[in-house]
Amino acid sequence: MTTTRALGLDVGAKTIGVALSDALGIAAHPVTTIARRGIAADATAIVALGREHAVTDIVFGLPLELSGRAGHRAQRVRKLRDQVAAIAGDLAIHEWDERFSTTAAERVLIAADLSRRRRKQVIDKQAAAYILQGWLDARGPA
């Protein structure tokens, strides 16, 4: 049986939310947030985090427009994805439609009765977990 350990990313303008799957590739867990410092530095930080956690796959949330079109935000994510792919070596790189991921994560955090201040602190990594979980569920059993 092959296992997949994956890193999920919610790429924003100021931060990148990061989630990690469990060792069996079944469940996604929020991990951290990376402050954006430029494409090269961000890509290096992502690959280093992937290596640290021995991941096999990196999943980028792709912010498509409601029409399904890849707008300017999606193009910015793809530039980062391409930079990560250029230095990631054997790590598999994927995209996952992230429409509504932040909204869904926000609903979960509100249901958990987190304060607005606390939600702001964890929303990016929670959205990354939502993105990664969608990708894990779509691939089915490892």
Tab-separated table of N, CA and C in Angstrom:
chain	number	residue	atom	x	y	z
A	1	MET	N	0.846	-1.186	0.000
A	1	MET	CA	0.000	0.000	0.000
A	1	MET	C	0.885	1.241	0.000
A	2	THR	N	0.619	2.148	-0.937
A	2	THR	CA	1.366	3.400	-0.956
A	2	THR	C	0.602	4.443	-0.150
A	3	THR	N	1.332	5.244	0.567
A	3	THR	CA	0.692	6.301	1.334
A	3	THR	C	1.050	7.646	0.734
A	4	THR	N	0.158	8.570	0.912
A	4	THR	CA	0.362	9.927	0.432
A	4	THR	C	0.325	10.848	1.623
A	5	ARG	N	1.369	11.586	1.819
A	5	ARG	CA	1.374	12.646	2.821
A	5	ARG	C	1.414	13.935	2.028
A	6	ALA	N	0.414	14.766	2.220
A	6	ALA	CA	0.281	15.951	1.379
A	6	ALA	C	0.254	17.231	2.194
A	7	LEU	N	0.730	18.292	1.555
A	7	LEU	CA	0.699	19.635	2.104
A	7	LEU	C	-0.353	20.392	1.308
A	8	GLY	N	-1.280	21.035	1.982
A	8	GLY	CA	-2.301	21.843	1.320
A	8	GLY	C	-2.031	23.311	1.572
A	9	LEU	N	-2.232	24.148	0.548
A	9	LEU	CA	-1.909	25.564	0.651
A	9	LEU	C	-3.073	26.444	0.240
A	10	ASP	N	-3.347	27.445	1.081
A	10	ASP	CA	-4.294	28.500	0.758
A	10	ASP	C	-3.464	29.772	0.600
A	11	VAL	N	-3.188	30.137	-0.645
A	11	VAL	CA	-2.278	31.243	-0.948
A	11	VAL	C	-3.057	32.551	-0.997
A	12	GLY	N	-2.719	33.438	-0.081
A	12	GLY	CA	-3.329	34.765	-0.055
A	12	GLY	C	-2.311	35.832	-0.413
A	13	ALA	N	-2.734	37.082	-0.375
A	13	ALA	CA	-1.845	38.192	-0.721
A	13	ALA	C	-0.782	38.425	0.348
A	14	LYS	N	-1.133	38.206	1.614
A	14	LYS	CA	-0.205	38.477	2.709
A	14	LYS	C	0.321	37.221	3.389
A	15	THR	N	-0.460	36.150	3.353
A	15	THR	CA	-0.067	34.912	4.029
A	15	THR	C	-0.423	33.684	3.193
A	16	ILE	N	0.191	32.562	3.562
A	16	ILE	CA	-0.130	31.270	2.962
A	16	ILE	C	-0.536	30.357	4.107
A	17	GLY	N	-1.792	29.922	4.091
A	17	GLY	CA	-2.251	28.954	5.078
A	17	GLY	C	-1.745	27.579	4.683
A	18	VAL	N	-1.310	26.795	5.675
A	18	VAL	CA	-0.722	25.486	5.407
A	18	VAL	C	-1.444	24.416	6.225
A	19	ALA	N	-1.761	23.319	5.556
A	19	ALA	CA	-2.348	22.151	6.216
A	19	ALA	C	-1.540	20.928	5.806
A	20	LEU	N	-1.622	19.900	6.617
A	20	LEU	CA	-0.880	18.665	6.385
A	20	LEU	C	-1.824	17.486	6.555
A	21	SER	N	-1.693	16.508	5.677
A	21	SER	CA	-2.496	15.299	5.846
A	21	SER	C	-1.835	14.397	6.881
A	22	ASP	N	-2.615	13.483	7.403
A	22	ASP	CA	-2.047	12.495	8.318
A	22	ASP	C	-1.186	11.519	7.512
A	23	ALA	N	-0.516	10.626	8.209
A	23	ALA	CA	0.420	9.702	7.553
A	23	ALA	C	-0.268	8.757	6.570
A	24	LEU	N	-1.571	8.523	6.747
A	24	LEU	CA	-2.305	7.634	5.842
A	24	LEU	C	-2.924	8.369	4.657
A	25	GLY	N	-2.828	9.692	4.651
A	25	GLY	CA	-3.410	10.464	3.553
A	25	GLY	C	-4.917	10.486	3.583
A	26	ILE	N	-5.489	10.489	4.800
A	26	ILE	CA	-6.942	10.458	4.938
A	26	ILE	C	-7.511	11.786	5.426
A	27	ALA	N	-6.878	12.381	6.422
A	27	ALA	CA	-7.423	13.581	7.056
A	27	ALA	C	-6.435	14.741	6.982
A	28	ALA	N	-6.984	15.934	6.771
A	28	ALA	CA	-6.177	17.156	6.703
A	28	ALA	C	-6.254	17.889	8.033
A	29	HIS	N	-5.114	18.439	8.438
A	29	HIS	CA	-5.041	19.168	9.700
A	29	HIS	C	-4.350	20.510	9.469
A	30	PRO	N	-4.925	21.607	9.998
A	30	PRO	CA	-4.266	22.903	9.869
A	30	PRO	C	-2.929	22.877	10.608
A	31	VAL	N	-1.891	23.507	10.029
A	31	VAL	CA	-0.566	23.455	10.637
A	31	VAL	C	-0.031	24.840	10.999
A	32	THR	N	0.085	25.714	10.001
A	32	THR	CA	0.733	26.999	10.241
A	32	THR	C	0.329	27.993	9.169
A	33	THR	N	0.852	29.183	9.307
A	33	THR	CA	0.686	30.228	8.305
A	33	THR	C	2.072	30.783	7.983
A	34	ILE	N	2.343	30.956	6.706
A	34	ILE	CA	3.616	31.512	6.258
A	34	ILE	C	3.362	32.955	5.813
A	35	ALA	N	4.144	33.895	6.345
A	35	ALA	CA	4.049	35.287	5.895
A	35	ALA	C	4.694	35.389	4.511
A	36	ARG	N	3.997	36.024	3.578
A	36	ARG	CA	4.509	36.168	2.208
A	36	ARG	C	5.720	37.090	2.194
A	37	ARG	N	6.780	36.660	1.466
A	37	ARG	CA	8.008	37.457	1.366
A	37	ARG	C	8.504	37.554	-0.070
A	38	GLY	N	7.726	37.133	-1.011
A	38	GLY	CA	8.143	37.133	-2.420
A	38	GLY	C	8.122	35.703	-2.941
A	39	ILE	N	7.960	35.558	-4.232
A	39	ILE	CA	7.758	34.230	-4.829
A	39	ILE	C	8.910	33.274	-4.528
A	40	ALA	N	10.130	33.686	-4.708
A	40	ALA	CA	11.272	32.791	-4.480
A	40	ALA	C	11.358	32.364	-3.019
A	41	ALA	N	11.231	33.316	-2.103
A	41	ALA	CA	11.298	32.993	-0.672
A	41	ALA	C	10.111	32.125	-0.251
A	42	ASP	N	8.925	32.429	-0.773
A	42	ASP	CA	7.734	31.642	-0.441
A	42	ASP	C	7.885	30.203	-0.936
A	43	ALA	N	8.368	30.038	-2.164
A	43	ALA	CA	8.556	28.702	-2.735
A	43	ALA	C	9.567	27.907	-1.914
A	44	THR	N	10.651	28.554	-1.532
A	44	THR	CA	11.674	27.890	-0.718
A	44	THR	C	11.092	27.447	0.623
A	45	ALA	N	10.288	28.313	1.251
A	45	ALA	CA	9.669	27.977	2.539
A	45	ALA	C	8.695	26.803	2.396
A	46	ILE	N	7.929	26.793	1.317
A	46	ILE	CA	6.959	25.708	1.088
A	46	ILE	C	7.678	24.375	0.889
A	47	VAL	N	8.695	24.373	0.038
A	47	VAL	CA	9.433	23.129	-0.224
A	47	VAL	C	10.135	22.654	1.043
A	48	ALA	N	10.706	23.569	1.815
A	48	ALA	CA	11.366	23.188	3.072
A	48	ALA	C	10.369	22.565	4.033
A	49	LEU	N	9.180	23.129	4.125
A	49	LEU	CA	8.143	22.571	4.989
A	49	LEU	C	7.716	21.192	4.496
A	50	GLY	N	7.613	21.054	3.187
A	50	GLY	CA	7.281	19.753	2.613
A	50	GLY	C	8.330	18.707	2.931
A	51	ARG	N	9.577	19.075	2.798
A	51	ARG	CA	10.672	18.139	3.117
A	51	ARG	C	10.684	17.788	4.606
A	52	GLU	N	10.459	18.806	5.446
A	52	GLU	CA	10.441	18.586	6.898
A	52	GLU	C	9.390	17.557	7.301
A	53	HIS	N	8.250	17.574	6.616
A	53	HIS	CA	7.153	16.660	6.947
A	53	HIS	C	7.092	15.446	6.019
A	54	ALA	N	8.096	15.271	5.193
A	54	ALA	CA	8.201	14.120	4.292
A	54	ALA	C	6.943	13.936	3.439
A	55	VAL	N	6.488	15.034	2.822
A	55	VAL	CA	5.299	14.936	1.976
A	55	VAL	C	5.671	14.402	0.597
A	56	THR	N	4.679	13.835	-0.049
A	56	THR	CA	4.839	13.343	-1.412
A	56	THR	C	4.137	14.259	-2.410
A	57	ASP	N	3.179	15.056	-1.910
A	57	ASP	CA	2.339	15.894	-2.766
A	57	ASP	C	2.149	17.269	-2.130
A	58	ILE	N	2.052	18.282	-2.990
A	58	ILE	CA	1.706	19.634	-2.551
A	58	ILE	C	0.474	20.047	-3.351
A	59	VAL	N	-0.564	20.481	-2.624
A	59	VAL	CA	-1.837	20.845	-3.244
A	59	VAL	C	-2.055	22.349	-3.081
A	60	PHE	N	-2.115	23.054	-4.201
A	60	PHE	CA	-2.373	24.485	-4.202
A	60	PHE	C	-3.860	24.722	-4.380
A	61	GLY	N	-4.454	25.479	-3.479
A	61	GLY	CA	-5.822	25.924	-3.685
A	61	GLY	C	-5.817	26.951	-4.800
A	62	LEU	N	-6.631	26.742	-5.818
A	62	LEU	CA	-6.671	27.644	-6.960
A	62	LEU	C	-7.946	28.492	-6.880
A	63	PRO	N	-7.794	29.811	-6.681
A	63	PRO	CA	-8.963	30.684	-6.502
A	63	PRO	C	-9.630	31.033	-7.830
A	64	LEU	N	-10.378	30.092	-8.364
A	64	LEU	CA	-11.096	30.333	-9.612
A	64	LEU	C	-12.244	31.299	-9.372
A	65	GLU	N	-12.648	31.987	-10.424
A	65	GLU	CA	-13.802	32.865	-10.333
A	65	GLU	C	-15.075	32.018	-10.336
A	66	LEU	N	-16.196	32.619	-9.990
A	66	LEU	CA	-17.454	31.865	-9.940
A	66	LEU	C	-17.764	31.178	-11.260
A	67	SER	N	-17.351	31.777	-12.361
A	67	SER	CA	-17.589	31.205	-13.685
A	67	SER	C	-16.694	29.995	-13.962
A	68	GLY	N	-15.686	29.775	-13.094
A	68	GLY	CA	-14.728	28.704	-13.320
A	68	GLY	C	-13.479	29.172	-14.041
A	69	ARG	N	-13.476	30.431	-14.450
A	69	ARG	CA	-12.341	31.020	-15.157
A	69	ARG	C	-11.202	31.298	-14.177
A	70	ALA	N	-9.980	31.151	-14.647
A	70	ALA	CA	-8.808	31.478	-13.844
A	70	ALA	C	-8.492	32.956	-14.039
A	71	GLY	N	-8.814	33.771	-13.049
A	71	GLY	CA	-8.568	35.204	-13.111
A	71	GLY	C	-7.174	35.565	-12.632
A	72	HIS	N	-6.984	36.839	-12.293
A	72	HIS	CA	-5.657	37.309	-11.899
A	72	HIS	C	-5.168	36.669	-10.596
A	73	ARG	N	-6.050	36.392	-9.646
A	73	ARG	CA	-5.631	35.746	-8.396
A	73	ARG	C	-5.119	34.331	-8.678
A	74	ALA	N	-5.799	33.615	-9.545
A	74	ALA	CA	-5.361	32.259	-9.905
A	74	ALA	C	-4.016	32.301	-10.628
A	75	GLN	N	-3.812	33.305	-11.451
A	75	GLN	CA	-2.535	33.428	-12.162
A	75	GLN	C	-1.381	33.666	-11.183
A	76	ARG	N	-1.639	34.453	-10.122
A	76	ARG	CA	-0.598	34.678	-9.102
A	76	ARG	C	-0.261	33.381	-8.379
A	77	VAL	N	-1.286	32.581	-8.085
A	77	VAL	CA	-1.047	31.290	-7.422
A	77	VAL	C	-0.251	30.374	-8.351
A	78	ARG	N	-0.580	30.397	-9.627
A	78	ARG	CA	0.139	29.545	-10.592
A	78	ARG	C	1.604	29.947	-10.741
A	79	LYS	N	1.914	31.230	-10.601
A	79	LYS	CA	3.320	31.650	-10.630
A	79	LYS	C	4.074	31.041	-9.451
A	80	LEU	N	3.460	31.062	-8.283
A	80	LEU	CA	4.089	30.447	-7.113
A	80	LEU	C	4.181	28.940	-7.297
A	81	ARG	N	3.117	28.330	-7.806
A	81	ARG	CA	3.116	26.887	-8.067
A	81	ARG	C	4.263	26.513	-8.999
A	82	ASP	N	4.453	27.284	-10.053
A	82	ASP	CA	5.522	26.997	-11.006
A	82	ASP	C	6.896	27.104	-10.354
A	83	GLN	N	7.076	28.089	-9.486
A	83	GLN	CA	8.349	28.248	-8.788
A	83	GLN	C	8.593	27.067	-7.841
A	84	VAL	N	7.547	26.645	-7.138
A	84	VAL	CA	7.670	25.479	-6.253
A	84	VAL	C	8.021	24.247	-7.077
A	85	ALA	N	7.332	24.050	-8.191
A	85	ALA	CA	7.592	22.888	-9.053
A	85	ALA	C	9.037	22.880	-9.550
A	86	ALA	N	9.589	24.067	-9.809
A	86	ALA	CA	10.953	24.157	-10.324
A	86	ALA	C	11.993	23.714	-9.302
A	87	ILE	N	11.688	23.841	-8.022
A	87	ILE	CA	12.672	23.472	-6.986
A	87	ILE	C	12.256	22.260	-6.153
A	88	ALA	N	11.059	21.731	-6.408
A	88	ALA	CA	10.516	20.671	-5.553
A	88	ALA	C	11.053	19.276	-5.856
A	89	GLY	N	11.750	19.121	-6.968
A	89	GLY	CA	12.276	17.797	-7.287
A	89	GLY	C	11.171	16.799	-7.549
A	90	ASP	N	11.101	15.764	-6.739
A	90	ASP	CA	10.167	14.666	-6.976
A	90	ASP	C	8.802	14.856	-6.319
A	91	LEU	N	8.532	16.000	-5.712
A	91	LEU	CA	7.223	16.226	-5.098
A	91	LEU	C	6.174	16.470	-6.183
A	92	ALA	N	5.055	15.783	-6.084
A	92	ALA	CA	3.968	15.978	-7.044
A	92	ALA	C	3.215	17.256	-6.692
A	93	ILE	N	2.923	18.059	-7.699
A	93	ILE	CA	2.249	19.335	-7.512
A	93	ILE	C	0.849	19.239	-8.110
A	94	HIS	N	-0.148	19.694	-7.326
A	94	HIS	CA	-1.542	19.621	-7.761
A	94	HIS	C	-2.230	20.956	-7.533
A	95	GLU	N	-3.341	21.165	-8.244
A	95	GLU	CA	-4.226	22.305	-8.008
A	95	GLU	C	-5.579	21.757	-7.572
A	96	TRP	N	-6.262	22.525	-6.720
A	96	TRP	CA	-7.608	22.151	-6.298
A	96	TRP	C	-8.459	23.411	-6.267
A	97	ASP	N	-9.629	23.338	-6.852
A	97	ASP	CA	-10.551	24.470	-6.882
A	97	ASP	C	-10.888	24.873	-5.447
A	98	GLU	N	-10.514	26.079	-5.082
A	98	GLU	CA	-10.721	26.499	-3.699
A	98	GLU	C	-11.895	27.452	-3.524
A	99	ARG	N	-12.740	27.577	-4.551
A	99	ARG	CA	-13.883	28.479	-4.400
A	99	ARG	C	-14.644	28.131	-3.127
A	100	PHE	N	-14.933	29.128	-2.349
A	100	PHE	CA	-15.724	29.029	-1.114
A	100	PHE	C	-14.988	28.379	0.054
A	101	SER	N	-13.702	28.070	-0.082
A	101	SER	CA	-12.982	27.414	1.018
A	101	SER	C	-12.896	28.311	2.242
A	102	THR	N	-12.611	29.580	2.054
A	102	THR	CA	-12.515	30.476	3.201
A	102	THR	C	-13.880	30.666	3.847
A	103	THR	N	-14.925	30.748	3.042
A	103	THR	CA	-16.280	30.878	3.577
A	103	THR	C	-16.658	29.636	4.381
A	104	ALA	N	-16.344	28.469	3.854
A	104	ALA	CA	-16.648	27.224	4.563
A	104	ALA	C	-15.857	27.132	5.864
A	105	ALA	N	-14.583	27.510	5.817
A	105	ALA	CA	-13.751	27.482	7.024
A	105	ALA	C	-14.292	28.469	8.055
A	106	GLU	N	-14.706	29.630	7.600
A	106	GLU	CA	-15.269	30.643	8.502
A	106	GLU	C	-16.515	30.108	9.202
A	107	ARG	N	-17.366	29.414	8.464
A	107	ARG	CA	-18.582	28.839	9.067
A	107	ARG	C	-18.237	27.828	10.160
A	108	VAL	N	-17.238	27.004	9.911
A	108	VAL	CA	-16.808	26.024	10.911
A	108	VAL	C	-16.312	26.732	12.167
A	109	LEU	N	-15.528	27.778	11.978
A	109	LEU	CA	-14.966	28.500	13.122
A	109	LEU	C	-16.048	29.252	13.900
A	110	ILE	N	-17.030	29.789	13.197
A	110	ILE	CA	-18.150	30.448	13.875
A	110	ILE	C	-18.948	29.423	14.660
A	111	ALA	N	-19.194	28.259	14.059
A	111	ALA	CA	-19.922	27.195	14.753
A	111	ALA	C	-19.169	26.725	15.996
A	112	ALA	N	-17.849	26.820	15.953
A	112	ALA	CA	-17.032	26.444	17.111
A	112	ALA	C	-16.975	27.573	18.132
A	113	ASP	N	-17.682	28.676	17.855
A	113	ASP	CA	-17.800	29.818	18.758
A	113	ASP	C	-16.465	30.514	19.013
A	114	LEU	N	-15.619	30.585	17.990
A	114	LEU	CA	-14.365	31.324	18.118
A	114	LEU	C	-14.627	32.812	17.944
A	115	SER	N	-13.940	33.623	18.703
A	115	SER	CA	-14.088	35.074	18.593
A	115	SER	C	-13.590	35.525	17.226
A	116	ARG	N	-14.017	36.708	16.831
A	116	ARG	CA	-13.591	37.268	15.543
A	116	ARG	C	-12.062	37.366	15.503
A	117	ARG	N	-11.451	37.787	16.603
A	117	ARG	CA	-9.988	37.916	16.672
A	117	ARG	C	-9.313	36.562	16.483
A	118	ARG	N	-9.818	35.535	17.145
A	118	ARG	CA	-9.232	34.194	17.037
A	118	ARG	C	-9.451	33.615	15.648
A	119	ARG	N	-10.630	33.859	15.057
A	119	ARG	CA	-10.903	33.375	13.689
A	119	ARG	C	-9.902	33.970	12.720
A	120	LYS	N	-9.598	35.258	12.881
A	120	LYS	CA	-8.644	35.924	11.992
A	120	LYS	C	-7.265	35.274	12.089
A	121	GLN	N	-6.898	34.785	13.260
A	121	GLN	CA	-5.597	34.159	13.467
A	121	GLN	C	-5.487	32.790	12.795
A	122	VAL	N	-6.596	32.082	12.665
A	122	VAL	CA	-6.529	30.696	12.186
A	122	VAL	C	-7.215	30.435	10.853
A	123	ILE	N	-7.881	31.445	10.276
A	123	ILE	CA	-8.694	31.213	9.079
A	123	ILE	C	-7.882	30.689	7.897
A	124	ASP	N	-6.672	31.204	7.686
A	124	ASP	CA	-5.893	30.791	6.516
A	124	ASP	C	-5.492	29.325	6.587
A	125	LYS	N	-5.024	28.873	7.735
A	125	LYS	CA	-4.633	27.461	7.833
A	125	LYS	C	-5.860	26.550	7.871
A	126	GLN	N	-6.986	27.054	8.384
A	126	GLN	CA	-8.219	26.261	8.358
A	126	GLN	C	-8.725	26.121	6.921
A	127	ALA	N	-8.616	27.190	6.132
A	127	ALA	CA	-8.999	27.128	4.711
A	127	ALA	C	-8.086	26.158	3.965
A	128	ALA	N	-6.800	26.142	4.313
A	128	ALA	CA	-5.864	25.192	3.693
A	128	ALA	C	-6.277	23.761	4.010
A	129	ALA	N	-6.721	23.516	5.240
A	129	ALA	CA	-7.180	22.169	5.617
A	129	ALA	C	-8.427	21.793	4.821
A	130	TYR	N	-9.320	22.752	4.602
A	130	TYR	CA	-10.532	22.504	3.826
A	130	TYR	C	-10.168	22.136	2.381
A	131	ILE	N	-9.226	22.879	1.800
A	131	ILE	CA	-8.754	22.607	0.437
A	131	ILE	C	-8.142	21.214	0.357
A	132	LEU	N	-7.239	20.927	1.281
A	132	LEU	CA	-6.544	19.643	1.270
A	132	LEU	C	-7.519	18.493	1.490
A	133	GLN	N	-8.486	18.661	2.385
A	133	GLN	CA	-9.451	17.596	2.636
A	133	GLN	C	-10.274	17.295	1.393
A	134	GLY	N	-10.655	18.338	0.664
A	134	GLY	CA	-11.383	18.134	-0.590
A	134	GLY	C	-10.571	17.308	-1.572
A	135	TRP	N	-9.283	17.626	-1.693
A	135	TRP	CA	-8.411	16.900	-2.609
A	135	TRP	C	-8.248	15.446	-2.148
A	136	LEU	N	-8.029	15.254	-0.856
A	136	LEU	CA	-7.883	13.894	-0.318
A	136	LEU	C	-9.142	13.065	-0.563
A	137	ASP	N	-10.301	13.656	-0.296
A	137	ASP	CA	-11.566	12.939	-0.486
A	137	ASP	C	-11.792	12.579	-1.945
A	138	ALA	N	-11.436	13.478	-2.852
A	138	ALA	CA	-11.644	13.227	-4.284
A	138	ALA	C	-10.752	12.111	-4.816
A	139	ARG	N	-9.563	11.954	-4.251
A	139	ARG	CA	-8.670	10.890	-4.736
A	139	ARG	C	-9.092	9.523	-4.254
A	140	GLY	N	-9.882	9.471	-3.192
A	140	GLY	CA	-10.311	8.186	-2.663
A	140	GLY	C	-9.221	7.524	-1.832
A	141	PRO	N	-9.424	6.264	-1.465
A	141	PRO	CA	-8.438	5.556	-0.637
A	141	PRO	C	-7.071	5.483	-1.321
A	142	ALA	N	-6.035	5.659	-0.509
A	142	ALA	CA	-4.663	5.632	-1.052
A	142	ALA	C	-4.277	4.268	-1.546
